[in-house]
Amino acid sequence: MLVFGSFAFLNPWALSALVVLPALWWLLRLTPPRPRRILFAPLKLLAGLKEHEETPHKPPWWLLALRLAIAAGLIMAFARPVLNPDLSRSQSTSPLVLIIDNGWAAADHWNERYQRLTRLLDRAERKGRRVILLPTAGTDPRAALAATSAKTAEIRAAALAPLPYAPDRMKIAAALQIVKQTTPEFEIHWLASKLDYGHGADFAARLLKLGSKLTLYQDPPQWEIQALTPPFSEGAKLKTGILRAGKDKSPRTGIIRALGPDGRYLGDTSFMIASGKTRTEAEIALPLQLRNAISKLVIMQSRTAAGVVLLDERSRRKPVGLLVDNTQTDQPLLAPLYYIERALAPTSQITKKASAAVLAAAGNAIIILADTGRLPANSYNQIASWIEKGGMLIRFAGPHLAAAADDLTPVRLRPGGRSLGGALSWDTPKRLGNFAKT
């Protein structure tokens, strides 16, 4: 490095090319610019004249000076000039340990964090310092403890990417303990994520004990991380919670997008986190078929794994058909479907019809009959065909079914009256058996 006050050249050897400028000046004087050619149409008037070719003896002075200035500028550019170089620690030869958080929370602002890392590597290269690059998520840090040149570390840094899980910082501290045994003095720079992950203060305390100096780079206050909570059903609506982490508590708005299994767009819903709050809720109101087709919810402005939540069967509402009896009862609590309907309402889309054939044709996944006797012929054929295609029929036994049973039962019912409390009765309730694999 060649220093002139507040100006320095990182490659001073390139300045030796300035000695060729006099030769370039001499060469430019020997090669004047080409004369201009002017075409004159009436050539017959000039046919008898003798041709005299005139060329300038030397190029204009301003053109010569411009060409020399361009050549000198190119030579100085190859010398890599630096304004106000950092010379405060230029004599340090200890290795530089660069720790970068590349867990899931780093995805939103990874480009900015990577640019900061490259600036640190560029500074280390100018000082000729060895570098140990340690990402907190991904590979085993013990495999990257050998100090390399800044150029080699820059190649490794270009291959880094945020990973969709939490970093393991304590592994980094254990690995640096090994480095401490062979290299007593090294300087640590930590590019930290906004999230503490439950052990940020302990990790920083261990770094202070291990390194000769610790420099912490924290995310700006306006950066925040948003996450989705598992969705839940509330009536016919699908709801999810939105959390945010960050020091900036100003209001935030966003959009949650519902996508199908093939990435197909299904719908959007907006949300707003009020000032000073860290949580809000959003609801997705879609028709039942579209809602059951949702495979994941995504926060549009978020790129982290926490901004995506996957849905399974627990979040889907199955269409259930209930066969209602037209006869009215003066005691609704004793109605056959009263408790069935209330038990299914939080998780199912209920359709009530007076015809079993209509329920089978409506595409219900389950049809429930509460103490219904023998079905009419048209309803029986429709229900039997629906069962053969994979439908599930649930029947509750009672006096009507006992009096007029059909073959749409898992076992053949014994006709006649029942005698409870005999030798074959049980004291504890029985449970449903397992479904066959077929």
Short mmCIF file of C-alpha atoms in Angstrom, two decimals:
data_model
loop_
_atom_site.label_atom_id
_atom_site.label_comp_id
_atom_site.label_asym_id
_atom_site.label_seq_id
_atom_site.Cartn_x
_atom_site.Cartn_y
_atom_site.Cartn_z
CA MET A 1 0.00 0.00 0.00
CA LEU A 2 1.32 3.42 -1.02
CA VAL A 3 -0.10 6.27 1.10
CA PHE A 4 -0.17 10.00 0.31
CA GLY A 5 -1.90 11.74 3.23
CA SER A 6 -5.59 10.79 3.01
CA PHE A 7 -5.09 9.01 -0.32
CA ALA A 8 -3.66 5.54 -0.93
CA PHE A 9 -3.08 3.01 -3.71
CA LEU A 10 -3.75 -0.65 -2.97
CA ASN A 11 -1.73 -1.83 -6.02
CA PRO A 12 1.12 0.71 -6.24
CA TRP A 13 3.07 -1.46 -8.66
CA ALA A 14 0.57 -0.50 -11.37
CA LEU A 15 1.86 3.10 -11.19
CA SER A 16 5.10 1.96 -12.85
CA ALA A 17 3.18 2.05 -16.14
CA LEU A 18 3.32 5.86 -15.98
CA VAL A 19 6.88 5.71 -17.41
CA VAL A 20 5.40 4.80 -20.82
CA LEU A 21 3.50 8.09 -21.08
CA PRO A 22 6.43 9.92 -22.84
CA ALA A 23 6.65 7.10 -25.38
CA LEU A 24 2.89 7.29 -25.85
CA TRP A 25 3.17 11.07 -26.40
CA TRP A 26 5.85 10.54 -29.05
CA LEU A 27 3.75 7.83 -30.74
CA LEU A 28 0.68 10.05 -30.85
CA ARG A 29 2.67 12.83 -32.52
CA LEU A 30 3.81 10.44 -35.27
CA THR A 31 0.28 9.34 -36.05
CA PRO A 32 -1.70 12.47 -36.91
CA PRO A 33 -5.43 12.17 -37.52
CA ARG A 34 -6.65 11.21 -40.97
CA PRO A 35 -7.57 14.11 -43.27
CA ARG A 36 -11.20 14.66 -43.94
CA ARG A 37 -12.54 13.59 -47.32
CA ILE A 38 -15.08 15.89 -49.01
CA LEU A 39 -16.95 14.57 -52.05
CA PHE A 40 -17.55 17.23 -54.72
CA ALA A 41 -20.07 16.28 -57.41
CA PRO A 42 -18.89 18.26 -60.48
CA LEU A 43 -15.61 16.36 -60.90
CA LYS A 44 -15.17 17.50 -64.52
CA LEU A 45 -14.26 21.01 -63.34
CA LEU A 46 -11.36 19.54 -61.35
CA ALA A 47 -10.18 16.97 -63.89
CA GLY A 48 -7.27 19.07 -65.14
CA LEU A 49 -6.01 20.18 -61.73
CA LYS A 50 -2.91 18.64 -60.18
CA GLU A 51 -3.60 16.78 -56.93
CA HIS A 52 -1.79 17.95 -53.82
CA GLU A 53 -2.41 15.84 -50.66
CA GLU A 54 -2.08 17.89 -47.52
CA THR A 55 -2.08 16.39 -44.02
CA PRO A 56 -1.60 18.09 -40.68
CA HIS A 57 1.99 18.02 -39.39
CA LYS A 58 0.89 17.06 -35.84
CA PRO A 59 -2.38 16.54 -33.94
CA PRO A 60 -3.91 19.45 -32.00
CA TRP A 61 -2.48 19.97 -28.54
CA TRP A 62 -5.84 19.50 -26.82
CA LEU A 63 -6.36 16.11 -28.48
CA LEU A 64 -2.88 14.99 -27.45
CA ALA A 65 -3.46 16.10 -23.85
CA LEU A 66 -6.84 14.34 -23.71
CA ARG A 67 -5.37 11.05 -24.89
CA LEU A 68 -2.52 11.23 -22.38
CA ALA A 69 -4.98 12.02 -19.56
CA ILE A 70 -7.12 8.97 -20.48
CA ALA A 71 -4.05 6.72 -20.47
CA ALA A 72 -2.89 8.08 -17.09
CA GLY A 73 -6.37 7.63 -15.65
CA LEU A 74 -6.47 3.98 -16.70
CA ILE A 75 -3.07 3.35 -15.13
CA MET A 76 -4.15 4.93 -11.85
CA ALA A 77 -7.41 2.95 -11.87
CA PHE A 78 -5.43 -0.32 -12.02
CA ALA A 79 -3.55 0.90 -8.94
CA ARG A 80 -6.88 0.77 -6.96
CA PRO A 81 -6.91 4.22 -5.32
CA VAL A 82 -8.62 4.52 -1.91
CA LEU A 83 -9.72 7.77 -0.32
CA ASN A 84 -9.23 8.01 3.47
CA PRO A 85 -7.83 4.49 3.94
CA ASP A 86 -8.27 2.78 7.32
CA LEU A 87 -4.74 2.76 8.75
CA SER A 88 -5.59 2.56 12.44
CA ARG A 89 -5.01 -1.20 12.67
CA SER A 90 -3.03 -1.80 9.48
CA GLN A 91 -0.18 -3.42 11.42
CA SER A 92 -2.40 -6.12 12.96
CA THR A 93 -1.52 -9.62 11.78
CA SER A 94 -3.92 -11.63 13.97
CA PRO A 95 -6.64 -13.65 12.19
CA LEU A 96 -10.04 -12.10 11.68
CA VAL A 97 -13.04 -14.25 12.71
CA LEU A 98 -16.24 -13.32 10.86
CA ILE A 99 -19.43 -14.83 12.35
CA ILE A 100 -22.61 -14.37 10.32
CA ASP A 101 -26.13 -15.42 11.33
CA ASN A 102 -27.64 -17.21 8.33
CA GLY A 103 -30.68 -18.78 10.01
CA TRP A 104 -34.28 -18.34 8.88
CA ALA A 105 -34.57 -14.81 10.31
CA ALA A 106 -31.79 -13.56 7.99
CA ALA A 107 -33.71 -14.18 4.76
CA ASP A 108 -35.59 -10.87 4.62
CA HIS A 109 -32.45 -8.70 4.53
CA TRP A 110 -29.82 -11.17 3.41
CA ASN A 111 -28.50 -8.95 0.59
CA GLU A 112 -27.70 -6.11 2.99
CA ARG A 113 -25.98 -8.48 5.44
CA TYR A 114 -23.96 -10.07 2.62
CA GLN A 115 -22.81 -6.64 1.39
CA ARG A 116 -21.59 -5.81 4.90
CA LEU A 117 -19.70 -9.12 4.97
CA THR A 118 -18.00 -8.39 1.64
CA ARG A 119 -16.90 -4.95 2.91
CA LEU A 120 -15.27 -6.61 5.92
CA LEU A 121 -13.54 -9.13 3.66
CA ASP A 122 -12.34 -6.36 1.36
CA ARG A 123 -10.86 -4.51 4.33
CA ALA A 124 -9.14 -7.70 5.50
CA GLU A 125 -7.68 -8.19 2.03
CA ARG A 126 -6.23 -4.68 2.00
CA LYS A 127 -4.55 -5.36 5.34
CA GLY A 128 -3.38 -8.83 4.29
CA ARG A 129 -5.10 -10.51 7.22
CA ARG A 130 -6.13 -14.17 7.39
CA VAL A 131 -9.86 -14.86 7.81
CA ILE A 132 -11.96 -17.54 9.53
CA LEU A 133 -15.54 -17.42 8.17
CA LEU A 134 -18.13 -19.13 10.41
CA PRO A 135 -21.86 -19.21 9.51
CA THR A 136 -24.05 -20.03 12.50
CA ALA A 137 -26.42 -22.36 10.60
CA GLY A 138 -25.66 -25.22 8.27
CA THR A 139 -22.24 -26.89 8.17
CA ASP A 140 -20.23 -28.03 11.17
CA PRO A 141 -18.07 -25.04 12.24
CA ARG A 142 -15.18 -27.35 13.15
CA ALA A 143 -14.67 -28.01 9.43
CA ALA A 144 -14.00 -24.29 8.73
CA LEU A 145 -11.55 -23.38 11.52
CA ALA A 146 -8.49 -23.10 9.26
CA ALA A 147 -7.62 -19.46 8.54
CA THR A 148 -7.62 -18.65 4.82
CA SER A 149 -6.90 -15.62 2.70
CA ALA A 150 -9.60 -13.01 2.32
CA LYS A 151 -10.00 -13.95 -1.35
CA THR A 152 -10.72 -17.59 -0.46
CA ALA A 153 -13.14 -16.49 2.28
CA GLU A 154 -14.91 -14.27 -0.25
CA ILE A 155 -15.49 -17.27 -2.52
CA ARG A 156 -16.96 -19.20 0.44
CA ALA A 157 -19.12 -16.22 1.39
CA ALA A 158 -20.63 -16.09 -2.11
CA ALA A 159 -21.96 -19.63 -1.58
CA LEU A 160 -23.70 -18.79 1.72
CA ALA A 161 -27.48 -18.53 1.86
CA PRO A 162 -30.07 -18.21 4.65
CA LEU A 163 -31.32 -21.60 5.82
CA PRO A 164 -34.88 -22.34 7.03
CA TYR A 165 -34.02 -23.20 10.64
CA ALA A 166 -32.55 -21.58 13.73
CA PRO A 167 -28.77 -21.11 14.04
CA ASP A 168 -26.69 -23.03 16.57
CA ARG A 169 -24.47 -20.31 17.99
CA MET A 170 -23.11 -22.36 20.88
CA LYS A 171 -21.41 -24.69 18.38
CA ILE A 172 -19.54 -21.65 17.09
CA ALA A 173 -18.39 -20.80 20.63
CA ALA A 174 -17.19 -24.38 21.16
CA ALA A 175 -15.31 -24.30 17.85
CA LEU A 176 -13.60 -21.00 18.72
CA GLN A 177 -12.44 -22.56 21.97
CA ILE A 178 -10.39 -24.95 19.79
CA VAL A 179 -8.96 -22.01 17.84
CA LYS A 180 -8.01 -20.33 21.12
CA GLN A 181 -5.65 -23.21 21.94
CA THR A 182 -3.52 -22.63 18.82
CA THR A 183 -4.13 -18.93 18.17
CA PRO A 184 -4.24 -16.97 21.43
CA GLU A 185 -5.22 -13.67 19.80
CA PHE A 186 -7.87 -13.08 17.13
CA GLU A 187 -10.43 -10.39 16.41
CA ILE A 188 -14.15 -11.24 16.13
CA HIS A 189 -16.80 -9.52 14.02
CA TRP A 190 -20.35 -10.81 14.56
CA LEU A 191 -23.08 -9.99 12.01
CA ALA A 192 -26.02 -10.74 14.32
CA SER A 193 -29.65 -11.40 13.53
CA LYS A 194 -32.41 -9.37 15.13
CA LEU A 195 -33.70 -12.43 16.98
CA ASP A 196 -32.06 -13.50 20.22
CA TYR A 197 -32.98 -17.20 19.80
CA GLY A 198 -32.86 -17.49 23.59
CA HIS A 199 -29.07 -17.35 24.03
CA GLY A 200 -27.82 -14.17 22.35
CA ALA A 201 -26.47 -12.58 25.54
CA ASP A 202 -24.68 -15.77 26.63
CA PHE A 203 -23.12 -16.15 23.21
CA ALA A 204 -21.87 -12.55 23.22
CA ALA A 205 -20.35 -13.03 26.69
CA ARG A 206 -18.44 -16.10 25.51
CA LEU A 207 -17.17 -14.25 22.43
CA LEU A 208 -15.85 -11.44 24.65
CA LYS A 209 -13.81 -13.98 26.61
CA LEU A 210 -12.48 -15.76 23.51
CA GLY A 211 -11.47 -12.89 21.22
CA SER A 212 -9.11 -9.97 21.75
CA LYS A 213 -11.86 -7.67 20.44
CA LEU A 214 -15.54 -8.14 19.59
CA THR A 215 -17.41 -5.96 17.08
CA LEU A 216 -21.17 -6.48 16.90
CA TYR A 217 -23.19 -5.49 13.83
CA GLN A 218 -26.91 -5.32 14.62
CA ASP A 219 -29.85 -4.95 12.26
CA PRO A 220 -31.34 -1.45 11.91
CA PRO A 221 -34.43 -0.76 14.07
CA GLN A 222 -36.71 -0.45 11.02
CA TRP A 223 -36.03 -4.06 10.04
CA GLU A 224 -38.62 -6.42 11.44
CA ILE A 225 -39.48 -10.10 11.10
CA GLN A 226 -43.05 -11.31 10.58
CA ALA A 227 -44.31 -14.82 11.23
CA LEU A 228 -47.56 -16.75 10.84
CA THR A 229 -49.09 -18.90 13.58
CA PRO A 230 -50.85 -22.21 12.77
CA PRO A 231 -54.31 -21.50 11.33
CA PHE A 232 -57.48 -22.39 13.21
CA SER A 233 -61.15 -22.58 12.32
CA GLU A 234 -63.73 -20.27 13.79
CA GLY A 235 -67.10 -21.19 12.42
CA ALA A 236 -66.95 -21.08 8.64
CA LYS A 237 -63.84 -18.88 8.62
CA LEU A 238 -60.18 -19.81 8.62
CA LYS A 239 -58.05 -17.58 10.84
CA THR A 240 -54.32 -17.20 11.42
CA GLY A 241 -52.20 -15.00 13.67
CA ILE A 242 -49.41 -12.66 12.55
CA LEU A 243 -46.48 -11.94 14.88
CA ARG A 244 -43.67 -9.44 14.47
CA ALA A 245 -40.30 -8.99 16.15
CA GLY A 246 -38.43 -5.70 16.10
CA LYS A 247 -37.85 -2.47 17.96
CA ASP A 248 -39.91 -0.39 15.56
CA LYS A 249 -43.52 -0.49 16.78
CA SER A 250 -45.06 1.65 14.05
CA PRO A 251 -48.20 0.36 12.26
CA ARG A 252 -47.60 -2.33 9.64
CA THR A 253 -49.86 -3.60 6.88
CA GLY A 254 -49.48 -6.63 4.68
CA ILE A 255 -51.15 -9.27 2.54
CA ILE A 256 -51.53 -13.00 3.18
CA ARG A 257 -51.92 -15.13 0.06
CA ALA A 258 -53.59 -18.56 -0.04
CA LEU A 259 -52.04 -21.04 -2.49
CA GLY A 260 -53.07 -24.49 -3.66
CA PRO A 261 -50.91 -27.65 -3.80
CA ASP A 262 -49.59 -26.70 -7.25
CA GLY A 263 -48.92 -23.08 -6.31
CA ARG A 264 -52.24 -21.97 -7.79
CA TYR A 265 -53.54 -18.64 -6.49
CA LEU A 266 -56.71 -19.04 -4.42
CA GLY A 267 -57.20 -15.72 -2.64
CA ASP A 268 -55.75 -12.84 -0.61
CA THR A 269 -56.53 -11.20 2.69
CA SER A 270 -55.00 -8.09 4.22
CA PHE A 271 -53.91 -7.48 7.80
CA MET A 272 -52.69 -4.57 9.92
CA ILE A 273 -50.54 -4.64 13.06
CA ALA A 274 -51.50 -1.63 15.14
CA SER A 275 -48.97 0.80 16.59
CA GLY A 276 -47.24 -0.63 19.63
CA LYS A 277 -48.66 -4.12 19.05
CA THR A 278 -46.75 -7.27 18.16
CA ARG A 279 -49.68 -9.49 17.12
CA THR A 280 -52.84 -9.41 15.05
CA GLU A 281 -55.20 -11.86 13.34
CA ALA A 282 -56.46 -12.22 9.79
CA GLU A 283 -59.29 -14.32 8.41
CA ILE A 284 -59.59 -16.03 5.05
CA ALA A 285 -63.17 -16.17 3.79
CA LEU A 286 -63.44 -18.50 0.79
CA PRO A 287 -66.03 -20.98 -0.47
CA LEU A 288 -65.69 -24.43 1.09
CA GLN A 289 -64.11 -26.10 -1.94
CA LEU A 290 -61.49 -23.37 -2.35
CA ARG A 291 -60.79 -23.29 1.36
CA ASN A 292 -60.20 -27.04 1.49
CA ALA A 293 -57.81 -26.69 -1.49
CA ILE A 294 -55.47 -24.36 0.43
CA SER A 295 -52.10 -26.01 1.03
CA LYS A 296 -50.18 -23.03 2.41
CA LEU A 297 -50.50 -19.40 3.51
CA VAL A 298 -47.74 -16.91 2.69
CA ILE A 299 -46.99 -13.36 3.87
CA MET A 300 -46.30 -11.64 0.57
CA GLN A 301 -43.65 -9.17 1.79
CA SER A 302 -41.81 -11.79 3.86
CA ARG A 303 -39.09 -14.14 2.56
CA THR A 304 -38.45 -16.08 5.74
CA ALA A 305 -39.60 -19.60 6.54
CA ALA A 306 -41.69 -18.15 9.39
CA GLY A 307 -43.79 -16.26 6.82
CA VAL A 308 -45.11 -19.55 5.39
CA VAL A 309 -47.47 -21.97 7.13
CA LEU A 310 -48.54 -25.32 5.67
CA LEU A 311 -52.08 -26.65 6.07
CA ASP A 312 -53.15 -30.26 6.54
CA GLU A 313 -56.45 -32.04 7.17
CA ARG A 314 -56.83 -30.38 10.57
CA SER A 315 -57.47 -27.04 8.87
CA ARG A 316 -59.97 -28.35 6.33
CA ARG A 317 -63.74 -28.46 6.90
CA LYS A 318 -65.40 -31.63 5.71
CA PRO A 319 -68.92 -31.40 4.25
CA VAL A 320 -71.27 -33.38 6.46
CA GLY A 321 -74.91 -34.12 5.66
CA LEU A 322 -77.55 -34.55 8.38
CA LEU A 323 -80.87 -36.23 7.57
CA VAL A 324 -83.50 -34.25 9.44
CA ASP A 325 -86.91 -35.46 10.58
CA ASN A 326 -89.83 -33.29 9.61
CA THR A 327 -91.61 -34.09 12.83
CA GLN A 328 -91.23 -31.38 15.44
CA THR A 329 -90.53 -31.93 19.13
CA ASP A 330 -91.50 -29.76 22.05
CA GLN A 331 -88.16 -30.48 23.72
CA PRO A 332 -85.28 -29.44 21.39
CA LEU A 333 -82.66 -30.83 23.78
CA LEU A 334 -84.10 -34.28 23.10
CA ALA A 335 -84.06 -33.86 19.31
CA PRO A 336 -81.99 -36.60 17.61
CA LEU A 337 -79.61 -34.17 15.84
CA TYR A 338 -79.25 -31.53 18.56
CA TYR A 339 -75.94 -32.66 20.07
CA ILE A 340 -74.62 -34.10 16.80
CA GLU A 341 -74.96 -30.75 15.07
CA ARG A 342 -73.22 -28.85 17.86
CA ALA A 343 -70.37 -31.35 18.03
CA LEU A 344 -69.67 -31.06 14.28
CA ALA A 345 -70.21 -27.32 13.85
CA PRO A 346 -66.66 -26.14 14.77
CA THR A 347 -64.91 -28.40 12.25
CA SER A 348 -67.46 -29.29 9.57
CA GLN A 349 -69.65 -27.70 6.93
CA ILE A 350 -73.14 -28.99 7.80
CA THR A 351 -75.93 -29.51 5.29
CA LYS A 352 -79.38 -30.51 6.60
CA LYS A 353 -81.90 -32.07 4.23
CA ALA A 354 -85.00 -34.19 4.62
CA SER A 355 -83.95 -36.54 1.78
CA ALA A 356 -80.98 -38.92 1.97
CA ALA A 357 -80.80 -38.99 -1.84
CA VAL A 358 -80.28 -35.21 -1.92
CA LEU A 359 -77.49 -35.48 0.69
CA ALA A 360 -75.73 -38.17 -1.35
CA ALA A 361 -75.94 -36.10 -4.51
CA ALA A 362 -74.59 -32.97 -2.75
CA GLY A 363 -71.06 -34.40 -2.47
CA ASN A 364 -70.91 -34.76 1.30
CA ALA A 365 -68.00 -36.70 2.77
CA ILE A 366 -70.13 -38.03 5.67
CA ILE A 367 -73.86 -38.55 6.03
CA ILE A 368 -75.34 -39.05 9.50
CA LEU A 369 -78.70 -40.68 10.17
CA ALA A 370 -80.05 -40.30 13.70
CA ASP A 371 -82.36 -43.24 14.48
CA THR A 372 -83.72 -43.51 10.96
CA GLY A 373 -85.43 -46.73 9.98
CA ARG A 374 -85.64 -48.31 6.54
CA LEU A 375 -84.90 -45.81 3.76
CA PRO A 376 -87.14 -45.38 0.72
CA ALA A 377 -86.06 -47.27 -2.41
CA ASN A 378 -84.74 -44.21 -4.29
CA SER A 379 -82.81 -42.96 -1.26
CA TYR A 380 -81.49 -46.46 -0.54
CA ASN A 381 -80.03 -46.83 -4.05
CA GLN A 382 -78.45 -43.38 -3.94
CA ILE A 383 -76.88 -43.97 -0.51
CA ALA A 384 -75.60 -47.44 -1.48
CA SER A 385 -73.94 -46.07 -4.62
CA TRP A 386 -72.46 -43.18 -2.64
CA ILE A 387 -70.98 -45.62 -0.08
CA GLU A 388 -69.42 -47.69 -2.87
CA LYS A 389 -67.63 -44.54 -4.10
CA GLY A 390 -66.04 -43.92 -0.70
CA GLY A 391 -68.70 -42.12 1.33
CA MET A 392 -69.06 -42.75 5.06
CA LEU A 393 -72.50 -43.39 6.54
CA ILE A 394 -72.92 -43.05 10.33
CA ARG A 395 -76.13 -44.27 11.92
CA PHE A 396 -77.37 -43.91 15.47
CA ALA A 397 -79.50 -46.78 16.70
CA GLY A 398 -82.87 -46.22 18.32
CA PRO A 399 -86.42 -47.52 18.35
CA HIS A 400 -87.05 -46.64 14.70
CA LEU A 401 -83.95 -48.44 13.42
CA ALA A 402 -84.61 -51.44 15.65
CA ALA A 403 -88.16 -51.70 14.34
CA ALA A 404 -87.28 -51.43 10.63
CA ALA A 405 -83.60 -52.13 9.95
CA ASP A 406 -82.03 -52.61 6.51
CA ASP A 407 -78.62 -53.85 5.40
CA LEU A 408 -77.00 -50.38 5.59
CA THR A 409 -75.56 -51.25 9.00
CA PRO A 410 -72.14 -52.66 9.92
CA VAL A 411 -73.76 -55.72 11.55
CA ARG A 412 -77.16 -57.35 11.30
CA LEU A 413 -79.39 -56.13 14.07
CA ARG A 414 -81.43 -58.61 16.11
CA PRO A 415 -85.14 -57.92 15.83
CA GLY A 416 -87.39 -57.74 18.84
CA GLY A 417 -87.16 -55.99 22.16
CA ARG A 418 -84.04 -55.34 24.16
CA SER A 419 -83.42 -56.37 27.74
CA LEU A 420 -80.80 -54.20 29.41
CA GLY A 421 -79.04 -55.12 32.63
CA GLY A 422 -78.66 -58.85 31.89
CA ALA A 423 -75.57 -61.07 32.12
CA LEU A 424 -74.23 -59.91 28.73
CA SER A 425 -74.43 -56.17 29.49
CA TRP A 426 -71.32 -54.09 30.25
CA ASP A 427 -70.52 -51.60 32.95
CA THR A 428 -68.08 -49.36 31.04
CA PRO A 429 -68.77 -47.69 27.67
CA LYS A 430 -67.35 -49.37 24.59
CA ARG A 431 -65.22 -47.58 22.00
CA LEU A 432 -65.33 -47.60 18.22
CA GLY A 433 -63.23 -50.32 16.63
CA ASN A 434 -60.43 -49.69 14.13
CA PHE A 435 -61.24 -49.12 10.48
CA ALA A 436 -59.98 -51.78 8.09
CA LYS A 437 -57.19 -50.75 5.68
CA THR A 438 -59.44 -51.57 2.74
#
